[in-house]
Short mmCIF file of C-alpha atoms in Angstrom, two decimals:
data_model
loop_
_atom_site.label_atom_id
_atom_site.label_comp_id
_atom_site.label_asym_id
_atom_site.label_seq_id
_atom_site.Cartn_x
_atom_site.Cartn_y
_atom_site.Cartn_z
CA UNK W 93 15.19 -2.60 2.23
CA UNK W 94 14.66 -4.92 -0.28
CA UNK W 95 11.03 -5.32 -1.71
CA UNK W 96 9.76 -8.88 -0.42
CA UNK W 97 10.39 -11.76 -3.40
CA UNK W 98 6.96 -12.60 -5.40
CA UNK W 99 6.70 -14.78 -8.15
CA UNK W 100 5.48 -12.53 -11.22
CA UNK W 101 2.80 -14.23 -12.38
CA UNK W 102 0.51 -17.23 -11.34
CA UNK W 103 -2.30 -18.73 -13.50
CA UNK W 104 -5.36 -21.34 -12.95
CA UNK W 105 -8.31 -22.23 -14.66
CA UNK W 106 -11.86 -22.01 -12.92
CA UNK W 107 -12.43 -23.64 -10.40
CA UNK W 108 -8.08 -24.44 -9.19
CA UNK W 109 -6.63 -22.92 -6.31
CA UNK W 110 -2.94 -21.09 -6.93
CA UNK W 111 -0.73 -20.62 -4.21
CA UNK W 112 1.48 -16.89 -4.67
CA UNK W 113 4.34 -16.90 -1.96
CA UNK W 114 6.10 -13.99 -0.49
CA UNK W 115 9.84 -14.09 0.27
CA UNK W 116 11.53 -11.96 3.10
CA UNK W 117 13.76 -11.97 6.11
CA UNK W 118 13.60 -12.50 9.62
CA UNK W 119 13.92 -8.71 9.92
CA UNK W 120 10.48 -8.68 7.96
CA UNK W 121 8.07 -11.44 7.08
CA UNK W 122 9.97 -14.03 9.80
CA UNK W 123 10.51 -11.58 12.68
CA UNK W 124 6.51 -10.10 12.76
CA UNK W 125 3.01 -11.25 12.11
CA UNK W 126 2.65 -8.05 10.43
CA UNK W 127 1.94 -9.92 6.47
CA UNK W 128 -1.19 -8.70 4.70
CA UNK W 129 -2.16 -9.48 0.91
CA UNK W 130 -3.62 -6.92 -1.16
CA UNK W 131 -5.68 -7.45 -5.00
CA UNK W 132 -5.46 -4.77 -7.01
CA UNK W 133 -7.27 -4.45 -10.75
CA UNK W 134 -6.12 -2.26 -13.31
CA UNK W 135 -6.49 1.58 -12.63
CA UNK W 136 -8.26 0.38 -9.45
CA UNK W 137 -6.55 1.31 -5.98
CA UNK W 138 -5.70 -1.71 -3.51
CA UNK W 139 -7.81 -3.37 -1.32
CA UNK W 140 -7.14 -5.20 1.67
CA UNK W 141 -7.55 -9.03 1.31
CA UNK W 142 -5.36 -10.63 3.91
CA UNK W 143 -3.98 -9.13 7.51
CA UNK W 144 -2.32 -10.60 10.43
CA UNK W 145 -1.18 -13.50 8.15
CA UNK W 146 -4.14 -15.37 7.96
CA UNK W 147 -7.12 -12.97 9.27
CA UNK W 148 -9.65 -11.60 6.44
CA UNK W 149 -11.61 -8.72 6.43
CA UNK W 150 -15.32 -8.24 6.80
CA UNK W 151 -16.56 -8.84 2.98
CA UNK W 152 -13.50 -10.45 1.69
CA UNK W 153 -14.37 -14.29 0.22
CA UNK W 154 -13.63 -17.22 2.34
CA UNK W 155 -11.97 -18.31 -1.21
CA UNK W 156 -8.91 -16.59 0.15
CA UNK W 157 -6.46 -17.31 2.73
CA UNK W 158 -3.21 -16.91 4.16
CA UNK W 159 0.03 -18.34 6.28
CA UNK W 160 2.94 -18.58 6.86
CA UNK W 161 6.39 -20.65 7.54
CA UNK W 162 9.49 -19.16 8.27
CA UNK W 163 10.34 -16.09 5.97
CA UNK W 164 8.12 -17.12 3.56
CA UNK W 165 3.87 -15.74 3.22
CA UNK W 166 1.43 -17.54 1.09
CA UNK W 167 -1.89 -16.86 -0.38
CA UNK W 168 -3.85 -18.99 -1.34
CA UNK W 169 -6.99 -18.78 -4.05
CA UNK W 170 -9.30 -21.39 -3.80
CA UNK W 171 -11.92 -22.12 -6.70
CA UNK W 172 -10.15 -19.52 -9.00
CA UNK W 173 -12.81 -17.32 -10.61
CA UNK W 174 -12.55 -14.53 -13.67
CA UNK W 175 -12.94 -11.69 -11.07
CA UNK W 176 -9.41 -12.94 -9.33
CA UNK W 177 -7.39 -11.96 -12.26
CA UNK W 178 -5.54 -8.69 -10.38
CA UNK W 179 -2.24 -8.11 -9.26
CA UNK W 180 -1.55 -9.36 -5.88
CA UNK W 181 1.04 -7.76 -3.79
CA UNK W 182 2.02 -9.11 0.13
CA UNK W 183 3.35 -6.47 2.29
CA UNK W 184 5.01 -6.59 5.98
CA UNK W 185 5.91 -4.80 9.02
CA UNK W 186 9.69 -4.16 9.26
CA UNK W 187 12.46 -4.02 11.99
CA UNK W 188 12.81 -0.49 10.96
CA UNK W 189 9.48 0.02 12.00
CA UNK W 190 8.20 0.70 8.20
CA UNK W 191 6.65 -1.33 5.82
CA UNK W 192 7.84 -3.16 2.91
CA UNK W 193 6.38 -4.28 0.00
CA UNK W 194 6.46 -7.17 -2.24
CA UNK W 195 7.31 -7.22 -6.08
CA UNK W 196 4.10 -8.16 -6.90
CA UNK W 197 2.47 -11.27 -8.74
CA UNK W 198 0.01 -10.82 -12.22
CA UNK W 199 -2.81 -13.89 -11.54
CA UNK W 200 -4.36 -15.29 -15.21
CA UNK W 201 -7.63 -17.21 -14.73
CA UNK W 202 -6.84 -19.37 -17.98
CA UNK D 257 -17.65 5.15 7.45
CA UNK D 258 -14.69 5.18 6.19
CA UNK D 259 -12.78 7.21 3.53
CA UNK D 260 -10.24 8.66 2.08
CA UNK D 261 -10.18 11.45 -0.35
CA UNK D 262 -7.32 12.60 -2.28
CA UNK D 263 -6.36 15.34 -3.96
CA UNK D 264 -6.51 15.74 -7.84
CA UNK D 265 -4.21 15.01 -10.59
CA UNK D 266 -1.25 17.22 -10.70
CA UNK D 267 0.59 18.22 -13.93
CA UNK D 268 4.01 20.25 -12.71
CA UNK D 269 7.43 21.10 -14.46
CA UNK D 270 10.64 19.36 -13.19
CA UNK D 271 12.32 21.71 -9.91
CA UNK D 272 8.94 23.38 -9.44
CA UNK D 273 7.46 22.03 -5.31
CA UNK D 274 3.95 19.98 -4.95
CA UNK D 275 1.69 20.07 -2.12
CA UNK D 276 -0.86 17.20 -2.28
CA UNK D 277 -3.78 15.79 0.37
CA UNK D 278 -5.20 13.18 2.07
CA UNK D 279 -8.89 14.02 3.67
CA UNK D 280 -9.76 11.15 6.59
CA UNK D 281 -13.34 10.98 7.80
CA UNK D 282 -14.95 7.76 9.60
CA UNK D 283 -12.48 6.63 12.07
CA UNK D 284 -10.32 9.22 14.95
CA UNK D 285 -7.72 10.36 12.81
CA UNK D 286 -5.44 11.34 15.76
CA UNK D 287 -4.79 7.74 16.48
CA UNK D 288 -4.18 5.54 13.25
CA UNK D 289 -1.09 5.62 11.19
CA UNK D 290 -1.51 7.14 7.56
CA UNK D 291 1.01 6.35 5.05
CA UNK D 292 1.66 6.64 1.69
CA UNK D 293 2.61 4.63 -1.42
CA UNK D 294 3.84 4.82 -4.46
CA UNK D 295 3.40 3.55 -8.04
CA UNK D 296 5.17 4.32 -11.17
CA UNK D 297 3.60 3.30 -14.08
CA UNK D 298 3.55 -0.25 -15.12
CA UNK D 299 5.17 -1.10 -11.49
CA UNK D 300 4.54 -2.33 -8.60
CA UNK D 301 3.56 -0.80 -4.78
CA UNK D 302 6.02 0.48 -3.39
CA UNK D 303 6.09 2.16 0.68
CA UNK D 304 7.21 5.73 0.66
CA UNK D 305 6.69 6.31 4.77
CA UNK D 306 4.10 7.00 7.73
CA UNK D 307 2.60 9.23 10.05
CA UNK D 308 0.68 9.34 13.39
CA UNK D 309 -1.10 12.46 13.18
CA UNK D 310 -1.40 12.45 17.04
CA UNK D 311 2.33 13.37 17.51
CA UNK D 312 2.99 13.42 14.14
CA UNK D 313 5.12 10.40 14.40
CA UNK D 314 6.87 10.07 11.13
CA UNK D 315 8.87 7.12 9.59
CA UNK D 316 10.23 6.88 6.27
CA UNK D 317 11.31 4.20 3.53
CA UNK D 318 15.08 4.51 3.28
CA UNK D 319 14.17 5.02 -0.58
CA UNK D 320 12.08 8.21 -0.23
CA UNK D 321 13.65 9.60 3.39
CA UNK D 322 15.19 13.01 1.98
CA UNK D 323 13.42 13.41 -0.80
CA UNK D 324 9.97 13.53 0.44
CA UNK D 325 8.16 15.37 3.24
CA UNK D 326 5.08 13.82 4.97
CA UNK D 327 2.53 15.54 7.33
CA UNK D 328 -0.60 16.06 9.12
CA UNK D 329 -3.10 18.48 10.38
CA UNK D 330 -5.49 16.64 13.30
CA UNK D 331 -7.71 19.71 13.37
CA UNK D 332 -8.64 19.00 9.83
CA UNK D 333 -8.37 15.96 9.38
CA UNK D 334 -5.61 15.42 6.54
CA UNK D 335 -2.34 13.84 5.88
CA UNK D 336 -0.06 15.21 2.80
CA UNK D 337 3.01 14.77 1.05
CA UNK D 338 5.11 17.08 -0.46
CA UNK D 339 7.89 17.73 -2.48
CA UNK D 340 10.09 20.93 -2.84
CA UNK D 341 12.45 19.78 -5.76
CA UNK D 342 10.46 17.46 -8.16
CA UNK D 343 12.00 15.07 -11.01
CA UNK D 344 10.75 13.73 -13.70
CA UNK D 345 11.33 10.04 -12.19
CA UNK D 346 8.52 11.33 -9.89
CA UNK D 347 5.75 11.06 -12.30
CA UNK D 348 3.58 8.03 -10.64
CA UNK D 349 0.15 7.49 -8.90
CA UNK D 350 -0.13 8.51 -4.72
CA UNK D 351 -1.69 6.67 -2.48
CA UNK D 352 -2.63 7.16 1.50
CA UNK D 353 -3.40 4.78 3.33
CA UNK D 354 -5.02 4.09 7.05
CA UNK D 355 -2.70 1.86 8.46
CA UNK D 356 -4.59 0.30 11.16
CA UNK D 357 -2.15 -2.10 12.99
CA UNK D 358 -0.27 -3.70 10.89
CA UNK D 359 -1.86 -3.36 7.48
CA UNK D 360 -3.35 -0.84 5.11
CA UNK D 361 -7.37 -1.40 5.80
CA UNK D 362 -8.64 1.59 3.56
CA UNK D 363 -6.95 3.70 0.94
CA UNK D 364 -7.68 6.63 -1.12
CA UNK D 365 -7.84 7.04 -4.58
CA UNK D 366 -4.68 7.79 -5.73
CA UNK D 367 -3.66 11.42 -6.91
CA UNK D 368 -1.61 10.87 -10.39
CA UNK D 369 0.95 12.98 -10.82
CA UNK D 370 2.92 14.24 -13.92
CA UNK D 371 5.93 15.95 -14.01
CA UNK D 372 7.16 17.35 -17.61
CA UNK D 373 9.27 19.66 -18.89
#
């Protein structure tokens, strides 16, 4: 069970939009609509940002959105803000009835 | 309000055992999956395993199968993660999370484990 593949880093200026990709296989991302995204600031626990591919939990800014095409899911952050600087992880349910995380992406606000 | 409160930081020597806890409140503990996630120093999140407290159905990531034991006591709304013989490479932060549907809806604060001779 290999980790889902994410870019190591993505950066953008305040106000810009960035997209983080998350590539898996037909046994995880491509096979289920159970993709979620987590934000983690240094020294803090992960925080759920998107669930079931494109749903936002209550309290999460609508600047965060998710989508999926085939074996690749994506997280878009619009109107980038300094507080969005953090690590982001995708996760997917798998055909083994387990879960797998992505490799993680460090978002830098320039 | 859903809360997951984990036990405090631990320091152990290689070969020693350890059992950490995650106490849940604010939801029906027996009817939702609870999972464990490892984060080694400076590294990413790794999914370890998950348990359904209602019937103790447990699933492990292949990477952690046989290395740790996940259990739960529904009478006290608490999940556990344990090792029988720690290695230095087990040094990490461990998080528990309530899995509502296919995602970690709520997370504990994390437990730091240091294994060193």
